[in-house]
PDB file of C-alpha atoms in Angstrom:
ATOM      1  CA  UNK L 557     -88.599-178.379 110.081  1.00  0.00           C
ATOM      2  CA  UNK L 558     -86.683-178.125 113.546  1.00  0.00           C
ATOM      3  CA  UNK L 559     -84.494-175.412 114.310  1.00  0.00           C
ATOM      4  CA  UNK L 560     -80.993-176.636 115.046  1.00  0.00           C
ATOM      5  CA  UNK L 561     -79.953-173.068 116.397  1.00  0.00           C
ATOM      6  CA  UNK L 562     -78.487-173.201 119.896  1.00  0.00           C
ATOM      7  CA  UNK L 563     -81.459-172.145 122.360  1.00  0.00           C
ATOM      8  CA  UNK L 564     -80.027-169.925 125.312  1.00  0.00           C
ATOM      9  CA  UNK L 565     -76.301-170.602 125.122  1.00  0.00           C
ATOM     10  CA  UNK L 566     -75.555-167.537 126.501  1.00  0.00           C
ATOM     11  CA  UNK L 567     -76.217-169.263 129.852  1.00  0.00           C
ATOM     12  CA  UNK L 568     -73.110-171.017 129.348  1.00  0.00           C
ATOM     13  CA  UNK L 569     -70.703-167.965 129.082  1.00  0.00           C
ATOM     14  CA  UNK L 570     -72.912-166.255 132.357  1.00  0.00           C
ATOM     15  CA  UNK L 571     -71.701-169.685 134.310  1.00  0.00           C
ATOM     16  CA  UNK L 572     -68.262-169.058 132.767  1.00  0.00           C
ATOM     17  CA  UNK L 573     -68.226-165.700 134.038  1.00  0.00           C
ATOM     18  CA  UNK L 574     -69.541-166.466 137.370  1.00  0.00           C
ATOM     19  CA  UNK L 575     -66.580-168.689 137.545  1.00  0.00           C
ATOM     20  CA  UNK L 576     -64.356-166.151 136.479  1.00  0.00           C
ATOM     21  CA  UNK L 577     -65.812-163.444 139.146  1.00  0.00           C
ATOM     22  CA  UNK L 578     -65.583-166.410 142.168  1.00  0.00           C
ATOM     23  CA  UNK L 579     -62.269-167.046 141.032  1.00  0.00           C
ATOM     24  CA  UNK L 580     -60.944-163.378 141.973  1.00  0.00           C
ATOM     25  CA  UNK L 581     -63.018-163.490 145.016  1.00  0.00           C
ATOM     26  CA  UNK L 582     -60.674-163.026 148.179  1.00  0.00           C
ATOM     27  CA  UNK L 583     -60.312-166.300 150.581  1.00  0.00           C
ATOM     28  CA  UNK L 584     -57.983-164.069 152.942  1.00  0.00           C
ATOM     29  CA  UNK L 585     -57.368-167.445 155.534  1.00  0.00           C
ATOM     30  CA  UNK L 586     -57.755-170.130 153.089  1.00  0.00           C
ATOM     31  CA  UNK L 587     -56.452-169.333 149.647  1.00  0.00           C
ATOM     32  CA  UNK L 588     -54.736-172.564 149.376  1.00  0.00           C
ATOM     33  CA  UNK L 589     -58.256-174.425 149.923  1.00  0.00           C
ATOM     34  CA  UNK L 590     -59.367-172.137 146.820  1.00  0.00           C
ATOM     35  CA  UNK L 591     -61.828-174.829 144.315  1.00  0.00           C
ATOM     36  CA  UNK L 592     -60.912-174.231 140.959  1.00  0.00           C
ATOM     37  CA  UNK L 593     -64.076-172.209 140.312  1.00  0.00           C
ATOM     38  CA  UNK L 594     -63.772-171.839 136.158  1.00  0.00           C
ATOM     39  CA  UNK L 595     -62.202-175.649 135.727  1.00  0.00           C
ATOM     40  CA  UNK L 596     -65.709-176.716 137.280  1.00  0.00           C
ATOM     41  CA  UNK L 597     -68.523-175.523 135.111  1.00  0.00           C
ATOM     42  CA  UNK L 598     -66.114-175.925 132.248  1.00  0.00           C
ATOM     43  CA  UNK L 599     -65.731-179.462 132.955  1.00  0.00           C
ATOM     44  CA  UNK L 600     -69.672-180.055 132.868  1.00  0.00           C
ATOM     45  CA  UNK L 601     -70.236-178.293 129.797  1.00  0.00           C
ATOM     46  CA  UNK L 602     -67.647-180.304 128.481  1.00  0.00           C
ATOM     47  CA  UNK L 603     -69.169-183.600 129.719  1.00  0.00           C
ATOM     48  CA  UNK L 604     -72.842-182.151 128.667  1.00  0.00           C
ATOM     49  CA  UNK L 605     -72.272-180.246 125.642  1.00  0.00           C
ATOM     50  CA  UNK L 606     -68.858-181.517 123.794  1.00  0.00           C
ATOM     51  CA  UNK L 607     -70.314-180.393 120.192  1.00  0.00           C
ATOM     52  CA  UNK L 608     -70.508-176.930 121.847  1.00  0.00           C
ATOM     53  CA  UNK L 609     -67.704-176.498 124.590  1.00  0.00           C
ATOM     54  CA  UNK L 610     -64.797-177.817 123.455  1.00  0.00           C
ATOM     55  CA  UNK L 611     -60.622-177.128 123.927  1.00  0.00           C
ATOM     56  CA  UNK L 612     -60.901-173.563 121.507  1.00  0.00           C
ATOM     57  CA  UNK L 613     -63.199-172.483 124.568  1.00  0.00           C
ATOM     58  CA  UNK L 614     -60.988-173.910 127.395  1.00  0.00           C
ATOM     59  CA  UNK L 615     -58.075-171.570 125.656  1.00  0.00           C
ATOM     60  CA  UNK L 616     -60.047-168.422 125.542  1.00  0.00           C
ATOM     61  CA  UNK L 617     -61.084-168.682 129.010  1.00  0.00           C
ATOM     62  CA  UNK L 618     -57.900-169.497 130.508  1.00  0.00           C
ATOM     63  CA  UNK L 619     -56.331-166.114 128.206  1.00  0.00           C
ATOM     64  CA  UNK L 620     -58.935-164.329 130.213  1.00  0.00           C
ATOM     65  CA  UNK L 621     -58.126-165.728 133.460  1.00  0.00           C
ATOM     66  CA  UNK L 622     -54.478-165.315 132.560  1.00  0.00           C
ATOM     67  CA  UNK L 623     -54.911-161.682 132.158  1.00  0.00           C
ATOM     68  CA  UNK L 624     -57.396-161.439 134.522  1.00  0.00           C
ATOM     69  CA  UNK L 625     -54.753-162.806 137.626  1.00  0.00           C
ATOM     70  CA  UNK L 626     -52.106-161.247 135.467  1.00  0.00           C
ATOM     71  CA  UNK L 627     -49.986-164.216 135.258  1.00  0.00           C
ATOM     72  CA  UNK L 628     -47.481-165.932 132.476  1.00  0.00           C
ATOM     73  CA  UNK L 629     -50.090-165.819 129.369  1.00  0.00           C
ATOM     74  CA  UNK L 630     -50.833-168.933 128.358  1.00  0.00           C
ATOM     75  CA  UNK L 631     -49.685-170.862 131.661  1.00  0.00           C
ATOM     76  CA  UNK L 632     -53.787-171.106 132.582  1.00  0.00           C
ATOM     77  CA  UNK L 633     -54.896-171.565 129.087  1.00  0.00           C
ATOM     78  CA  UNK L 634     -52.202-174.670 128.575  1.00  0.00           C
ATOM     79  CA  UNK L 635     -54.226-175.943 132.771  1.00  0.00           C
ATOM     80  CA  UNK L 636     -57.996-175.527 131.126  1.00  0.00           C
ATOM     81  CA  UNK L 637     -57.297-177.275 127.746  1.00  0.00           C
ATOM     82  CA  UNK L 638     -55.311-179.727 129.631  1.00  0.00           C
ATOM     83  CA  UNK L 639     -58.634-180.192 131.765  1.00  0.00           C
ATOM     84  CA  UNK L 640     -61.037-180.469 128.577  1.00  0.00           C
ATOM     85  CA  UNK L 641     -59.114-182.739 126.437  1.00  0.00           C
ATOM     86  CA  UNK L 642     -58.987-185.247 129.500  1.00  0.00           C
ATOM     87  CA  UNK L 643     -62.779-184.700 129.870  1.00  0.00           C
ATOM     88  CA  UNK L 644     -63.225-184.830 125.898  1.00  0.00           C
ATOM     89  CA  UNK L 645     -61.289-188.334 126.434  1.00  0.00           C
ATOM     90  CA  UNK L 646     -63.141-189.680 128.940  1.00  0.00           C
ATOM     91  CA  UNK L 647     -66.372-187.849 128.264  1.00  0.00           C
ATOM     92  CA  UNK L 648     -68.709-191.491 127.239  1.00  0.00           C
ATOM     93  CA  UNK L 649     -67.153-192.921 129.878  1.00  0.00           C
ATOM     94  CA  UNK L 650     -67.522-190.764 132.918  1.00  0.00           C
ATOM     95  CA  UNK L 651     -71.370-189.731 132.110  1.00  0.00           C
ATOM     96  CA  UNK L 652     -71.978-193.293 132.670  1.00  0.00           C
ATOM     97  CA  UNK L 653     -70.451-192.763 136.240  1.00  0.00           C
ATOM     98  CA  UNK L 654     -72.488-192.724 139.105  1.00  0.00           C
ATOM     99  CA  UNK L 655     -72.154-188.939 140.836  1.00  0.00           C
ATOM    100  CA  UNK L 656     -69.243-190.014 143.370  1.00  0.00           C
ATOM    101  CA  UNK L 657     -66.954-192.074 140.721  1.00  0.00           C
ATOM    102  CA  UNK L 658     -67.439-188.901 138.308  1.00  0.00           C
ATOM    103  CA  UNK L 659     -66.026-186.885 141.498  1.00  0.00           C
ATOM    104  CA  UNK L 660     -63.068-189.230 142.106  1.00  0.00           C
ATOM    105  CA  UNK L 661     -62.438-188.941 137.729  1.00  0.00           C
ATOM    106  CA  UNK L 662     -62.665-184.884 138.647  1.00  0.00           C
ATOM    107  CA  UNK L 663     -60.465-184.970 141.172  1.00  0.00           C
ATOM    108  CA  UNK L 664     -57.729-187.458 139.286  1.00  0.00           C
ATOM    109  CA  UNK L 665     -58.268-184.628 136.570  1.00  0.00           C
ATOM    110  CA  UNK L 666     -58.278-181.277 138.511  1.00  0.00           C
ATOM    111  CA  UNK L 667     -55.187-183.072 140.386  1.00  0.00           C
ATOM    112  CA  UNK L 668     -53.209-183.491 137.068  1.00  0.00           C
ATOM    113  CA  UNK L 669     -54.078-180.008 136.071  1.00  0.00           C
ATOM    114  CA  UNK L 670     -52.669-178.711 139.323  1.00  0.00           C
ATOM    115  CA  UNK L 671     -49.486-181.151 139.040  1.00  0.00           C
ATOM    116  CA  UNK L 672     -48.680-179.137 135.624  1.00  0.00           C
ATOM    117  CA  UNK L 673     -49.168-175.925 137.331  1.00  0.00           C
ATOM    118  CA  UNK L 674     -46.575-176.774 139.949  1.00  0.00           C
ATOM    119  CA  UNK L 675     -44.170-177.908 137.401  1.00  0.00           C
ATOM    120  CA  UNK L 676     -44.982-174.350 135.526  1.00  0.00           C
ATOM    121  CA  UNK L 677     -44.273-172.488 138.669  1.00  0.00           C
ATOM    122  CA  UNK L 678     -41.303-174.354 139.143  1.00  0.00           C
ATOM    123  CA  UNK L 679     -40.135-173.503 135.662  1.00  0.00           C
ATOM    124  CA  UNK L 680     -40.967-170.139 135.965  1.00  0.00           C
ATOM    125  CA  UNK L 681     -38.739-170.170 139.167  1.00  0.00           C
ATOM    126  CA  UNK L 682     -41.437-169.518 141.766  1.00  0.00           C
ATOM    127  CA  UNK L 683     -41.476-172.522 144.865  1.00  0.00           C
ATOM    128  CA  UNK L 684     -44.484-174.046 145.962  1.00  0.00           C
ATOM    129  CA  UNK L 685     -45.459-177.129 147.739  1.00  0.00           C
ATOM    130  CA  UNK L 686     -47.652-180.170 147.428  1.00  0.00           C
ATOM    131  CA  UNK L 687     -50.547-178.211 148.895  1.00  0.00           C
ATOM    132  CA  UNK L 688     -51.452-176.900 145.892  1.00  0.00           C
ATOM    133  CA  UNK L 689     -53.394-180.321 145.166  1.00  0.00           C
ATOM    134  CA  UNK L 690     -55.613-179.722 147.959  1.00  0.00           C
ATOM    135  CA  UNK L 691     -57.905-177.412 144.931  1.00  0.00           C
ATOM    136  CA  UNK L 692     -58.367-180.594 143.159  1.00  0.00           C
ATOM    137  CA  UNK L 693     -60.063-182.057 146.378  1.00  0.00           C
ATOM    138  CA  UNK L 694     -61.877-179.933 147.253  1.00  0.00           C
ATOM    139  CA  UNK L 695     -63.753-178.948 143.542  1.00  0.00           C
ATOM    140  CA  UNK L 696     -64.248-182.788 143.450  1.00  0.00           C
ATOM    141  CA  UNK L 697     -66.317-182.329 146.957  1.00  0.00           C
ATOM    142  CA  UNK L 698     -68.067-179.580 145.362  1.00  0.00           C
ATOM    143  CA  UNK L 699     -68.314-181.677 141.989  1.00  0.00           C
ATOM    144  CA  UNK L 700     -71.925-183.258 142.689  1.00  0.00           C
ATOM    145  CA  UNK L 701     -73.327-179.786 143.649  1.00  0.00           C
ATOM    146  CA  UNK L 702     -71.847-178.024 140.663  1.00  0.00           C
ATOM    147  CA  UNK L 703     -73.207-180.723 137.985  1.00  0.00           C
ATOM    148  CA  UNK L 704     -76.344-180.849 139.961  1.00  0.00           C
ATOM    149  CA  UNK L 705     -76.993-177.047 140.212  1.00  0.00           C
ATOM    150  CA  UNK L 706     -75.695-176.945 136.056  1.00  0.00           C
ATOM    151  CA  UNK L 707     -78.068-179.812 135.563  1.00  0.00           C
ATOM    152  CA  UNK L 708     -81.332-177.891 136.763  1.00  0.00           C
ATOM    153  CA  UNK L 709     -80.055-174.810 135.366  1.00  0.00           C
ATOM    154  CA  UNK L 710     -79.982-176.523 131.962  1.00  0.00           C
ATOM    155  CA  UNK L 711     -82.879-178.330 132.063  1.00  0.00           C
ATOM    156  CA  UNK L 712     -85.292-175.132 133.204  1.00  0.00           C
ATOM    157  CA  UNK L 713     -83.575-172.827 130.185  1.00  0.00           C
ATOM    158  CA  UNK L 714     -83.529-175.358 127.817  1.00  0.00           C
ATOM    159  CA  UNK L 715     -79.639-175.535 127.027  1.00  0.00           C
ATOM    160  CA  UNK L 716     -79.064-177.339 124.227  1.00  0.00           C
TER     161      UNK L 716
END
């Protein structure tokens, strides 16, 4: 009889936590050009793995990174589950893609995410501009990389 216990899943929370780590990294000239380091492994764990990354994970993570940046709790938990229940939507859909349309359904997504995050900040009384889209653009740029890099990393440890 097969084993149906999940083979090396901790691999998953190590990319999680490499996106946490990159996402606390300093861009001292650029933090507006910042990718959205956690949305992007989250988003192809999602698309790869929906029976085992789902929106309960999106909320933990974005707790963490809400304590982690030490910001309104909840206000990056409410961005990441935003993020996996459009890629829980659209997951049959956008595996079909071919890699650029998949970046272009990223960046629609990641640029949604960011649009509630501006309306957040405005609520919470702090200004900001329509720059803060330009994340979304460029973590769908890095989008083919990511799912390619997440792709071999799966494949050689056997993620399932």
């Amino acid at each position: 009889m097969a084993s149906t216990r999940s083979r090396n899943g901790w691999m998953i929370w190590l990319t999680f936590a490499i996106g946490l780590l990159l996402s606390v990294v300093p861009f001292p000239h650029v933090e507006i050009l910042r990718p959205m380091f956690l949305a992007l492994p989250l988003a192809y764990w999602a698309l790869e793995m929906p029976q085992k990354v789902g929106m309960l994970t999106a909320f933990c993570l974005g707790i963490a990174q809400d304590v982690l940046f030490g910001t309104l709790l909840g206000h990056n938990a409410l961005i990441l589950t935003l993020i996996t229940f459009l890629i829980l939507t659209l997951q049959q859909r956008v595996r079909m893609f071919p890699m650029w349309q998949q970046s272009l359904v990223i960046m629609v997504i990641l640029g949604l995410a960011q649009l509630l995050q501006l309306w957040l900040s405005a609520l919470t009384g702090n200004r900001q501009t329509l720059a803060v889209l330009l994340p979304a653009l460029i973590s769908a740029l890095l989008w083919p990389w990511v799912s390619f890099g997440l792709r071999g990393l799966s494949r050689r440890y056997k993620i399932n």
